[in-house]
Structure formats: C-alpha cells, structure tokens
mmCIF file of C-alpha atoms and ligand atoms in Angstrom:
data_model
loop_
_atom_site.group_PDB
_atom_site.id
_atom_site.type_symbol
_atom_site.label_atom_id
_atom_site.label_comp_id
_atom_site.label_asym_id
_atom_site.label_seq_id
_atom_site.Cartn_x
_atom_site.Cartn_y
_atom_site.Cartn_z
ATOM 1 C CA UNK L 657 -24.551 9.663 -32.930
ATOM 2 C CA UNK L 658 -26.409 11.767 -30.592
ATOM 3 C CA UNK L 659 -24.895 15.405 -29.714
ATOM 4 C CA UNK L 660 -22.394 15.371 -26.746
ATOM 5 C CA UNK L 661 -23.544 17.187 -23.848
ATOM 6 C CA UNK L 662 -21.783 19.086 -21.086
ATOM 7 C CA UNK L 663 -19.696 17.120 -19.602
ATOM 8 C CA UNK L 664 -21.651 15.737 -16.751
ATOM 9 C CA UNK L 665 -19.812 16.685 -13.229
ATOM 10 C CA UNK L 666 -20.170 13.356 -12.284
ATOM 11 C CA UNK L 667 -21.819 10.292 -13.604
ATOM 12 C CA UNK L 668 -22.279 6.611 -12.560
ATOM 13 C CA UNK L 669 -23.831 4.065 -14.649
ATOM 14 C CA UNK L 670 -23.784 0.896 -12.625
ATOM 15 C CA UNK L 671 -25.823 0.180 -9.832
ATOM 16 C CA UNK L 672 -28.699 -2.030 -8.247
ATOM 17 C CA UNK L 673 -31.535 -1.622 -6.332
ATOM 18 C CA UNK L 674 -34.147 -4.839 -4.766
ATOM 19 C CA UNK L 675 -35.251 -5.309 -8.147
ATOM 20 C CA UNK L 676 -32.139 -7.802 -8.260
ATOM 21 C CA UNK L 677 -30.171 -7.856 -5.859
ATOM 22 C CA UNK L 678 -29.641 -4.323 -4.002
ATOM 23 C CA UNK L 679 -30.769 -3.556 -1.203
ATOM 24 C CA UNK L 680 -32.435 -0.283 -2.174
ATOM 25 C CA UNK L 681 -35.742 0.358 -3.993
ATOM 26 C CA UNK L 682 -34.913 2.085 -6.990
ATOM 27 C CA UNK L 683 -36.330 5.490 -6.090
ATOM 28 C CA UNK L 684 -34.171 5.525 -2.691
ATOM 29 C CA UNK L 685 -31.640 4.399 -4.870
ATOM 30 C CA UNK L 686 -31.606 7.788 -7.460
ATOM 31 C CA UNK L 687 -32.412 9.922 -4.278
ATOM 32 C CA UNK L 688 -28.988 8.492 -2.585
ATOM 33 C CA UNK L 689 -27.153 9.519 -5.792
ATOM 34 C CA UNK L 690 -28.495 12.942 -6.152
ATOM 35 C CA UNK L 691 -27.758 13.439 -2.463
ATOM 36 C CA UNK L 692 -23.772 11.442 -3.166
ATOM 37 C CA UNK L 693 -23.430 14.723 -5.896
ATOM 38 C CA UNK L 694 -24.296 12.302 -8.850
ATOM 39 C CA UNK L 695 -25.766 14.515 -12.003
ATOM 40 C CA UNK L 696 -26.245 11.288 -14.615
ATOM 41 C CA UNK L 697 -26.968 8.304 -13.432
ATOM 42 C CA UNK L 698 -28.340 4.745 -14.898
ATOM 43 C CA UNK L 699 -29.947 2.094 -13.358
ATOM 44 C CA UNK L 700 -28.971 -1.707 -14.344
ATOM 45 C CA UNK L 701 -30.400 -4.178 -12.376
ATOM 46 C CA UNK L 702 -29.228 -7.792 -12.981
ATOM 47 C CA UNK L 703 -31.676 -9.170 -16.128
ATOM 48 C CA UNK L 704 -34.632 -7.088 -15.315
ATOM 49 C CA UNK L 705 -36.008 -3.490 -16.816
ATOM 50 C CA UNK L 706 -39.032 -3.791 -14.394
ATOM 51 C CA UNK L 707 -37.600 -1.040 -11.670
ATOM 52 C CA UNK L 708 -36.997 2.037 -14.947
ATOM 53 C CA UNK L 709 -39.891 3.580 -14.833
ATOM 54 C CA UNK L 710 -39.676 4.356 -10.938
ATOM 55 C CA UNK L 711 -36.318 5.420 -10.995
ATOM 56 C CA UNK L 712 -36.712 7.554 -13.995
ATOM 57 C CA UNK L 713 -39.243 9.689 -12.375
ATOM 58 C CA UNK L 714 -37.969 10.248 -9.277
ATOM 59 C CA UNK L 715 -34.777 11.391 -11.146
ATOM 60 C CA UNK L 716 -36.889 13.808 -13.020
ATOM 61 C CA UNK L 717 -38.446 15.253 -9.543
ATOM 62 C CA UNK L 718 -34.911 15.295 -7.956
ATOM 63 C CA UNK L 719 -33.327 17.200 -10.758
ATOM 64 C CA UNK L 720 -30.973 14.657 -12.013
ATOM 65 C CA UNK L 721 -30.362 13.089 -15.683
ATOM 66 C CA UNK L 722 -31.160 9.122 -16.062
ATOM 67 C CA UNK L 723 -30.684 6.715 -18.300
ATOM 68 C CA UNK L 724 -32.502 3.216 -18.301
ATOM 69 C CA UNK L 725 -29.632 0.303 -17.633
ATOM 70 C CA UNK L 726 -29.476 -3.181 -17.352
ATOM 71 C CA UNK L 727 -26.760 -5.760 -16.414
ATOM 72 C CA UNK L 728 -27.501 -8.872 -18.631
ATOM 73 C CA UNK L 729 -25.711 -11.826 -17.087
ATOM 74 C CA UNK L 730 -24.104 -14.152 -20.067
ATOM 75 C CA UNK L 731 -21.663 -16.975 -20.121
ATOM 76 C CA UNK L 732 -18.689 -16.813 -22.381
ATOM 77 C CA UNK L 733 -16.442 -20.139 -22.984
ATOM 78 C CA UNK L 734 -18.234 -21.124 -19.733
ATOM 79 C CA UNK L 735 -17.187 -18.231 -17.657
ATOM 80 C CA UNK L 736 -19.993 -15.807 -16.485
ATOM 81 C CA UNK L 737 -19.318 -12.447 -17.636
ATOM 82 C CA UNK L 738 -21.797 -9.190 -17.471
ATOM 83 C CA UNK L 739 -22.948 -7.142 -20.229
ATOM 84 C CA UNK L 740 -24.457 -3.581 -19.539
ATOM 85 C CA UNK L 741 -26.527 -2.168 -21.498
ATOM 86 C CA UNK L 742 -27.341 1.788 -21.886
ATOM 87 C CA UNK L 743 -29.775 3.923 -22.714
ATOM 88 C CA UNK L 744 -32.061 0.874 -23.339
ATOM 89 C CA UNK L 745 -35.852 1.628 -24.535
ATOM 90 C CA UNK L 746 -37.762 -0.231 -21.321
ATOM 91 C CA UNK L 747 -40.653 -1.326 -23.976
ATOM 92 C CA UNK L 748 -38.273 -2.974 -26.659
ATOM 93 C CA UNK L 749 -39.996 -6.339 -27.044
ATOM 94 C CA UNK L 750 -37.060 -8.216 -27.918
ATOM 95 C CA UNK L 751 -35.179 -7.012 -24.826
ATOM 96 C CA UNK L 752 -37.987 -7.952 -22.169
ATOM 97 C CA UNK L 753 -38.511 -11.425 -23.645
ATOM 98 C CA UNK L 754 -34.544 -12.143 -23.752
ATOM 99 C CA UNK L 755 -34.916 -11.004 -20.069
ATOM 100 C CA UNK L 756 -37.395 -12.852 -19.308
ATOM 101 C CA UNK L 757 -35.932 -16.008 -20.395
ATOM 102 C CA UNK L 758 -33.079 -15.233 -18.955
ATOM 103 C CA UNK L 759 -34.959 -14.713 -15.571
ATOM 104 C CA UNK L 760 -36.582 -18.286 -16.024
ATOM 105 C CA UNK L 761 -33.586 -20.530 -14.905
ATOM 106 C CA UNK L 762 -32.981 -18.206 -11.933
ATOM 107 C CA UNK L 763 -35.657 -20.478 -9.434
ATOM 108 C CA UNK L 764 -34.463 -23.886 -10.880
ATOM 109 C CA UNK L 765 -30.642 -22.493 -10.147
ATOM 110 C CA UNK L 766 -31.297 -21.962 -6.542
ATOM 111 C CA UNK L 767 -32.922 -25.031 -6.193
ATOM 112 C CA UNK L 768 -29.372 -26.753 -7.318
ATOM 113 C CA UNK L 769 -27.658 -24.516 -5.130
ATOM 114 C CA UNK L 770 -30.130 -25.040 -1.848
ATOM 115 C CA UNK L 771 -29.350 -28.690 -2.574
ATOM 116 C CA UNK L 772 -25.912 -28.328 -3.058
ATOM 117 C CA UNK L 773 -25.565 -26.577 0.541
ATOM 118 C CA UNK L 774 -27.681 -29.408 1.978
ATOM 119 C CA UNK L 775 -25.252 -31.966 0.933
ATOM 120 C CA UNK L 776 -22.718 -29.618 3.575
ATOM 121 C CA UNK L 777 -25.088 -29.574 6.276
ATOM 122 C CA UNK L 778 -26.332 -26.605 5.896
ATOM 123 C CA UNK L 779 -30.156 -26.474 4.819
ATOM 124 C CA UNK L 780 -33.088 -24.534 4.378
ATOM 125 C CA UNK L 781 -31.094 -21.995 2.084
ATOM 126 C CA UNK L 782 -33.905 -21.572 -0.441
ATOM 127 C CA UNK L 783 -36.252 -20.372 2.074
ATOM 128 C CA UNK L 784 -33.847 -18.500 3.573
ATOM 129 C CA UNK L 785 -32.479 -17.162 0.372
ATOM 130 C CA UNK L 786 -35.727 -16.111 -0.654
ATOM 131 C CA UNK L 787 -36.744 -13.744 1.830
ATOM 132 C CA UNK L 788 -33.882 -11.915 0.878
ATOM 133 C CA UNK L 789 -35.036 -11.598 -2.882
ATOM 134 C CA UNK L 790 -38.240 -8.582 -3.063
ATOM 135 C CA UNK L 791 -38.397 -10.054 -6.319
ATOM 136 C CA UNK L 792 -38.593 -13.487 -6.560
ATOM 137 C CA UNK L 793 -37.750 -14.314 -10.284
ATOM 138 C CA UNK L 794 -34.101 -12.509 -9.508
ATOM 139 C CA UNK L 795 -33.459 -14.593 -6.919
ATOM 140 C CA UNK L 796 -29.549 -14.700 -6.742
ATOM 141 C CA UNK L 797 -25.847 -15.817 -4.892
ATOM 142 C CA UNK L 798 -26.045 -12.358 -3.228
ATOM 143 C CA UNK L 799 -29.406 -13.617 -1.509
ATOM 144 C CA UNK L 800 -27.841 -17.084 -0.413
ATOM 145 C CA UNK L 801 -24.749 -14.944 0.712
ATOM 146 C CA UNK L 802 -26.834 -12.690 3.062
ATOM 147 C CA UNK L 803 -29.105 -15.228 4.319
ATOM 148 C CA UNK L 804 -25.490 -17.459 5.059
ATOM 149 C CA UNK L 805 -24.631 -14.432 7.042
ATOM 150 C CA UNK L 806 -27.716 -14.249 9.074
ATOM 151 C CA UNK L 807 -27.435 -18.092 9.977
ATOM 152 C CA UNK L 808 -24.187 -17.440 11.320
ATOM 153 C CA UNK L 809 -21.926 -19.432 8.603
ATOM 154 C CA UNK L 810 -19.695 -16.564 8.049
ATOM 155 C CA UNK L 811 -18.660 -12.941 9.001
ATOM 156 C CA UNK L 812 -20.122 -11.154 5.859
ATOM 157 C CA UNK L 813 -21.311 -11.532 2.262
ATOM 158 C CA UNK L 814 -17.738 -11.576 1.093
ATOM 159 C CA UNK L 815 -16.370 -14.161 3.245
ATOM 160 C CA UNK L 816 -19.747 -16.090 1.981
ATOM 161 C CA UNK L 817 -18.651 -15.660 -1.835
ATOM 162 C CA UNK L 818 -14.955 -16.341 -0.837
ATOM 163 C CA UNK L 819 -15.963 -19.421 0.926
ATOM 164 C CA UNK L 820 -18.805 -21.169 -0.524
ATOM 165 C CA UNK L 821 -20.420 -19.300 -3.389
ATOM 166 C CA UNK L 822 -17.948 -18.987 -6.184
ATOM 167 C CA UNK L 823 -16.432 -21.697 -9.209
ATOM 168 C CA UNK L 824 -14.934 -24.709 -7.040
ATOM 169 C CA UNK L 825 -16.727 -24.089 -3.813
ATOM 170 C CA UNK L 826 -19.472 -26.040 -2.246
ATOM 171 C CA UNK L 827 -22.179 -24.087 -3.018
ATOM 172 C CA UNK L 828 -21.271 -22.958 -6.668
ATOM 173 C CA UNK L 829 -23.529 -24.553 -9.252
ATOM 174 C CA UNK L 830 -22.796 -24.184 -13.213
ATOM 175 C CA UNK L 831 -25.679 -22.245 -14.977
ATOM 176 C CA UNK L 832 -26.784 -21.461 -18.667
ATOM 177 C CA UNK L 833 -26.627 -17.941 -19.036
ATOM 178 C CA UNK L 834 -27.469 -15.844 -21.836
ATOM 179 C CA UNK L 835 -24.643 -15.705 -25.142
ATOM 180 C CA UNK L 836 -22.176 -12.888 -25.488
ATOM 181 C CA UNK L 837 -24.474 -12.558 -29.163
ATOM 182 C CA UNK L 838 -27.971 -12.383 -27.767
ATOM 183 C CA UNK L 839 -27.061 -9.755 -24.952
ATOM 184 C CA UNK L 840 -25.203 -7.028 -27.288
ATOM 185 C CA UNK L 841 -28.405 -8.032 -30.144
ATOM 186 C CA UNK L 842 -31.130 -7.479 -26.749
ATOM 187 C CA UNK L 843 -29.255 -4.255 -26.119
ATOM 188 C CA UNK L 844 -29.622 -2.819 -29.414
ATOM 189 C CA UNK L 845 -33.006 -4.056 -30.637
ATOM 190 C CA UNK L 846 -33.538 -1.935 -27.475
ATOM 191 C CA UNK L 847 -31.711 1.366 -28.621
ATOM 192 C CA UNK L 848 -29.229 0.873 -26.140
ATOM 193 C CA UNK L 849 -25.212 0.867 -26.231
ATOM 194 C CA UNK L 850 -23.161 -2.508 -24.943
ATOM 195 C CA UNK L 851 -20.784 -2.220 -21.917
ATOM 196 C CA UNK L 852 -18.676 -4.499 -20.866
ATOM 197 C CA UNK L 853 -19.168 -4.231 -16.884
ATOM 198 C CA UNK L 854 -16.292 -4.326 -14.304
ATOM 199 C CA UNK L 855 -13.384 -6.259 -16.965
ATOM 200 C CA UNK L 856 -10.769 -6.373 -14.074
ATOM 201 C CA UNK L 857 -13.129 -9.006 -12.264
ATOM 202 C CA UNK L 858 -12.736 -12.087 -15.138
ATOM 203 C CA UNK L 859 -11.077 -14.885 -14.669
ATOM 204 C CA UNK L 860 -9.644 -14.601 -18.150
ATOM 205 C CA UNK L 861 -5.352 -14.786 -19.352
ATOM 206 C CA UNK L 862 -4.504 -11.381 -21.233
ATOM 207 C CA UNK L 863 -5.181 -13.567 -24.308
ATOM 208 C CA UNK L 864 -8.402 -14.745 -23.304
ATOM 209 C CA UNK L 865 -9.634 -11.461 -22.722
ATOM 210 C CA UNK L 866 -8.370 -9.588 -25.421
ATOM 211 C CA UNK L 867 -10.038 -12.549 -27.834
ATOM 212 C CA UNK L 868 -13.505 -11.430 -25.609
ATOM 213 C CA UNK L 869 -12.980 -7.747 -26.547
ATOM 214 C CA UNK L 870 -12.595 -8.472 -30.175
ATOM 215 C CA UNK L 871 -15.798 -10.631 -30.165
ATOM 216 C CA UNK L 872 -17.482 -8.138 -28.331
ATOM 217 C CA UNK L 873 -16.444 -5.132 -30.807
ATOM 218 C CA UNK L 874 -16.882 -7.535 -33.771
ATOM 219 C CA UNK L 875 -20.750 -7.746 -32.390
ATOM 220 C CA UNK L 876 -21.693 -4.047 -32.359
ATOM 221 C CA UNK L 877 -19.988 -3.787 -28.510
ATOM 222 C CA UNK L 878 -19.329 -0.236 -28.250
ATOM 223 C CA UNK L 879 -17.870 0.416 -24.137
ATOM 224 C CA UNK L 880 -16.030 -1.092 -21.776
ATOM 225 C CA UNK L 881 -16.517 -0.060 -17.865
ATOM 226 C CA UNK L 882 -12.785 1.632 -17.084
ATOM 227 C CA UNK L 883 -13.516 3.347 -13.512
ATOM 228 C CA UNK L 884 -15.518 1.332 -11.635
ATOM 229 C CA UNK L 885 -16.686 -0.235 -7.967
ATOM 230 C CA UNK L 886 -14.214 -3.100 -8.561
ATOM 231 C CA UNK L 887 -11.449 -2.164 -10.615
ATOM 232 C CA UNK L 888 -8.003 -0.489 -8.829
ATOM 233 C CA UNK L 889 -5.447 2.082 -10.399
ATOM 234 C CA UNK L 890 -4.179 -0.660 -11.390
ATOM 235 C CA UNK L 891 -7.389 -2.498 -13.695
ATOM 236 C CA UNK L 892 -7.996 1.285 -14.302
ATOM 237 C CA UNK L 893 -4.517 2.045 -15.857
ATOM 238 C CA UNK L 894 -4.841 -1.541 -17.940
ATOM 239 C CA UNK L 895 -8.587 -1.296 -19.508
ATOM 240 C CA UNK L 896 -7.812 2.230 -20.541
ATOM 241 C CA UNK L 897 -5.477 0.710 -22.582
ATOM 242 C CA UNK L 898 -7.619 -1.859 -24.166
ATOM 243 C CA UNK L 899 -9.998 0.949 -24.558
ATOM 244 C CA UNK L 900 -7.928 3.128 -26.912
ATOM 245 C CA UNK L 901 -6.789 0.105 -28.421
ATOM 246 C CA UNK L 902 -10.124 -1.580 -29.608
ATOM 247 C CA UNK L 903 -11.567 2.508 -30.197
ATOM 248 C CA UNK L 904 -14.090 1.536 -27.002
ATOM 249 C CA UNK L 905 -15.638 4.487 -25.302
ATOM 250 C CA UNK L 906 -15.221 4.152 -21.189
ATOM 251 C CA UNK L 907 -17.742 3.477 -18.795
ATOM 252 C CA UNK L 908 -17.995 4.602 -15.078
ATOM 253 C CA UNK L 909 -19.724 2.832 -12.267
ATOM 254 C CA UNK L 910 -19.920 1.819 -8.577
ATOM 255 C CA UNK L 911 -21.892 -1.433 -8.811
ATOM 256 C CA UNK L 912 -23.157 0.296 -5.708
ATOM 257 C CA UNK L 913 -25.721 -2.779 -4.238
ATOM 258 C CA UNK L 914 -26.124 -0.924 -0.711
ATOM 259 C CA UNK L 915 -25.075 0.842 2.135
ATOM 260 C CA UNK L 916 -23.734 -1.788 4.488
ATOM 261 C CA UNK L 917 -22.145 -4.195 1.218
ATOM 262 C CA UNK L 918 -20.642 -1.682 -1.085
ATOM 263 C CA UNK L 919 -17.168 -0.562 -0.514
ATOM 264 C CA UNK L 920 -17.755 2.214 -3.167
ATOM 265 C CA UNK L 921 -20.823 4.670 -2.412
ATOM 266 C CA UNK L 922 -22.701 5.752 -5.719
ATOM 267 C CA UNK L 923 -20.848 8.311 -7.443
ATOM 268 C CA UNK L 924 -18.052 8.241 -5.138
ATOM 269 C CA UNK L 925 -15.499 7.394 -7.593
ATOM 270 C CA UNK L 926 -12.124 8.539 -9.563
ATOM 271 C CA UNK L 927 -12.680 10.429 -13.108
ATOM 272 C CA UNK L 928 -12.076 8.703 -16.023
ATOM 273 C CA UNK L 929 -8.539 9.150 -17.800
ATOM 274 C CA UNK L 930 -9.028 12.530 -19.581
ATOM 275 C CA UNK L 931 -7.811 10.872 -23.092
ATOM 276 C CA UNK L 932 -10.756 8.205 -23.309
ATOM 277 C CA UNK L 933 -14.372 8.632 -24.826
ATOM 278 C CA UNK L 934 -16.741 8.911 -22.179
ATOM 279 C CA UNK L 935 -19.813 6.914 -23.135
ATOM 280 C CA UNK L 936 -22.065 9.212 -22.562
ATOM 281 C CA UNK L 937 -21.526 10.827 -25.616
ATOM 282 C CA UNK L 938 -23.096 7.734 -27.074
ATOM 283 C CA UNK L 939 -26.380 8.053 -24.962
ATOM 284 C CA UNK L 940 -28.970 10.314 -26.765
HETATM 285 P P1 AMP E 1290 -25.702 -14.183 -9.582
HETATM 286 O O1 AMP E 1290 -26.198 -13.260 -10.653
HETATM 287 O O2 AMP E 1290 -26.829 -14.835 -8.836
HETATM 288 O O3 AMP E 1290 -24.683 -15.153 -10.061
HETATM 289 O O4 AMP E 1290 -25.009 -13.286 -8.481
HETATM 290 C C1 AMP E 1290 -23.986 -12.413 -8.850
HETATM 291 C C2 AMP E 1290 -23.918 -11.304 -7.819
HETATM 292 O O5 AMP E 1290 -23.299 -11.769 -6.646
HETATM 293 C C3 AMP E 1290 -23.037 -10.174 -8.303
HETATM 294 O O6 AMP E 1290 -23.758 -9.267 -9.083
HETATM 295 C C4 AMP E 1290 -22.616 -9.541 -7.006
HETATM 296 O O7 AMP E 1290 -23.655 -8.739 -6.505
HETATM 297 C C5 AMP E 1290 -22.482 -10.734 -6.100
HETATM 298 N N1 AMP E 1290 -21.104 -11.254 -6.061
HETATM 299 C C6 AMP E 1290 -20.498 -12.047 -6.960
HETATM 300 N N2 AMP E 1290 -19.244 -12.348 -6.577
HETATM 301 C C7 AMP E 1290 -19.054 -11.732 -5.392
HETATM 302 C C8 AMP E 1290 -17.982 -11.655 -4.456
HETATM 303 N N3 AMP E 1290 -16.826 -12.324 -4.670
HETATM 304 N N4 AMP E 1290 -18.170 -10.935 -3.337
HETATM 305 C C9 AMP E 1290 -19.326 -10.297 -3.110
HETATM 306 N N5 AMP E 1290 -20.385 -10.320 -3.944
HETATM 307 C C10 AMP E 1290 -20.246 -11.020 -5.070
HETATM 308 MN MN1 MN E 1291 -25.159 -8.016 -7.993
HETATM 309 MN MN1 MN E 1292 -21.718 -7.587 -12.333
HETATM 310 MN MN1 MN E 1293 -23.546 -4.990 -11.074
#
C-alpha cells in the first residue's frame, strides 16, 4: 500500500469533462477545481482515458495533485451501475481495449434510442444528439437530454431524464454494458483501485445491494463513493455504514458535468465521516 499523505484539504474524485459527457474540456475542467479550492482531484470520464494526459498537465502547471479516473459503465442483474476506477495507468493495454469495446455499442445505442423517439413524434434526435457529443464514440442520454431541451420538449435535462430517458420511458433503450468482473479486472490490470460511484442512486432493495457490495469486495473492489454529487445526509449516513461494514475505504465526488447542470460545483462538498478510510490512502 502506498504511504498516506497529508490529508488533502479537499479532494474530489468524480467528475466529467466533453470527453463524455461534460460540458468542460478537461483542462478548464482542473482549472475550475483549483480555482473551487480543490487540492486532489481525478478525472473519470464515462468509458474513456483519452482526456488524462491534458488534465494531468494542466494540474501540474496549476499546482494541484491529479489522479487519472475513469467511470466504467457496467450492467449488473440488468441494472446499469458505474464503476470508478483510480489512479489508473492511461497506457494499460487491457484497460483501453475494455474501453474501447465498451465505447463500440455507444453509436448503435443511439441509433435505438433516435428511433425509439421517432416512434413519439419526435425525430431527428441523433443528429441533434450528436452535436452535443465533442466526441462522437461517447455519444450518450445526457446528449439526447440537452438536445430535447433545445427543441423545446422540456424545461431542462432533468425533466428530460425524468420524462423520457430513464427504465420505462419512451426513449429508454436496454443496452449491454460491460460486467461488474471485467470493470474491477480493467481497473487493476491498470494499477488502479475500484469505486463504486454514487451507491444512493441504484435502483437496488437493501438486499440487492448489499449482495452487489459483497460481489464487488469478493472481486478485488476496494471503495465505495460515501460523499458525493448525488447522495444526501441521508445516503451519506447509510453507505458509511456499509463502508465500515464490508472494510471499504470512502470515496468523495461531485459528478460535477458543468456549470449550468450540476447542482454540486467541483469540490464544493461535505467531508467525509472522520471514522472512514479515505481512499486516497490507496492512491500511490
Ligand atoms: P449514459 O451513459 O448514456 O447511459 O448516460 C448516463 C448519464 O446521463 C449519467 O452519467 C448522467 O450524466 C446522466 N443522467 C443519468 N440519469 C440522469 C438523471 N436522472 N438526471 C440527469 N442526468 C442523468
Ligand atoms: Mn454523465
Ligand atoms: Mn455515474
Ligand atoms: Mn459520473
């Protein structure tokens, strides 16, 4: 285990820039946190590495500590769950071809969902959707949702989700995702540690996710996100439970996507309860 540093003032280690679906390059997106008072922060785009390297340096000239992220989107007894990883190794060839495959049935998804909308009258998403996405391969429902809002269909990219983009809704398409096995084996064939992003947000029973966290630890899962963009006292109070219960270091993130979407600003966030291991002390 690497050597635990000073405890970093504040860190946030979930966020995306327009390499999937932020609004942000990544550079903006590091000089935003520096400016927010963030002194660690990671990176971890949906299923793509590709937007590291900037981010990393402009860290370096900013003054700020970074670690290269990821948020690898997998499917678990058919419910799509997120896995991030940490202080992944951007070269690891295992993790950028599991990426990329994972990338692959992003195009062929929106296609489904473009026709999907079309059967509701409303068409032309795909185009539409698609000069939303800077990069094309990570084309995703946050893209659709925008694009819905500039057509007029709804208020904002919430209402979008609420209304048309999620399980049972018109626009909602099932997908193959990646396994809750291959994401935790991309993460550390890459060096990096296993998070379990944003738990509060599952549709799972208390059984249902408890079973998840054992498979997950059972795999080499080390973290679970505890503070973070989406979770209330309330989810925050719960998953620090599971946390001490499975031995899971906690995770801290805003899932900041941008300024005008994100009800939580990078770094702008509660401290993690004192008692839990922070998971930086995991991260070399
Ligand atoms: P995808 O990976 O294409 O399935 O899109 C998932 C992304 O959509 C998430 O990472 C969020 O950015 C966004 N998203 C999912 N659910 C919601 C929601 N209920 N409200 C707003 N954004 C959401
Ligand atoms: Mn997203
Ligand atoms: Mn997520
Ligand atoms: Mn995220």
């Amino acid at each position: 285990m690497a050597q635990p540093r000073m405890n970093p003032a504040n860190f946030d280690f979930h966020c995306h820039s327009t390499i999937s679906d932020g609004l942000l390059p990544p550079a903006e997106v590091v000089r935003r946190a520096a400016n927010n008072g963030v002194t660690w922060l990671s990176l971890t785009d949906h299923d793509d590495i590709s937007g590291l390297a900037a981010a990393a340096e402009e860290a370096a000239a900013v003054g700020i500590e970074f670690t290269g992220g990821v948020e690898i989107s997998i499917e678990w007894r058919d419910l799509p769950i997120h896995v991030v990883g940490l202080g992944v190794d951007a070269g690891s060839a295992v993790l950028r071809e599991g990426l990329e495959n994972l990338r692959s049935g992003r195009i062929e998804r929106a296609r489904r969902m473009a026709a999907a909308l079309a059967e509701i009258a409303i068409p032309d998403t795909f185009e539409g959707a698609m000069r939303y996405a800077e990069n094309p391969n990570l084309i995703s429902r946050a893209h659709f949702a925008r694009y819905l809002v500039e057509i007029g269909i709804c208020r904002d990219t919430a209402s979008v989700f609420h209304s048309y983009l999620t399980p049972g809704k018109p626009g909602y398409v099932d997908h193959r995702w990646a396994t809750l096995e291959d994401s935790v084996r991309w993460i550390q064939a890459a060096g990096g540690v296993a998070v379990v992003a944003h738990p509060g947000r599952y549709k799972l029973s208390g059984g249902e996710m408890r079973r998840f966290l054992g498979e997950f630890r059972d795999l080499g899962g080390r973290a679970i996100e505890v503070v973070c963009g989406s979770h209330g006292n309330d989810n925050t109070l719960h998953f620090a439970r599971q946390a001490r219960f499975f031995g899971f270091h906690a995770s801290r993130g805003s899932d900041f996507h941008g300024p005008e979407e994100s009800h939580v600003d990078l770094g702008r966030l509660p401290g993690l309860p004192e008692d839990l291991k922070p998971v930086w002390r995991l991260l070399g």
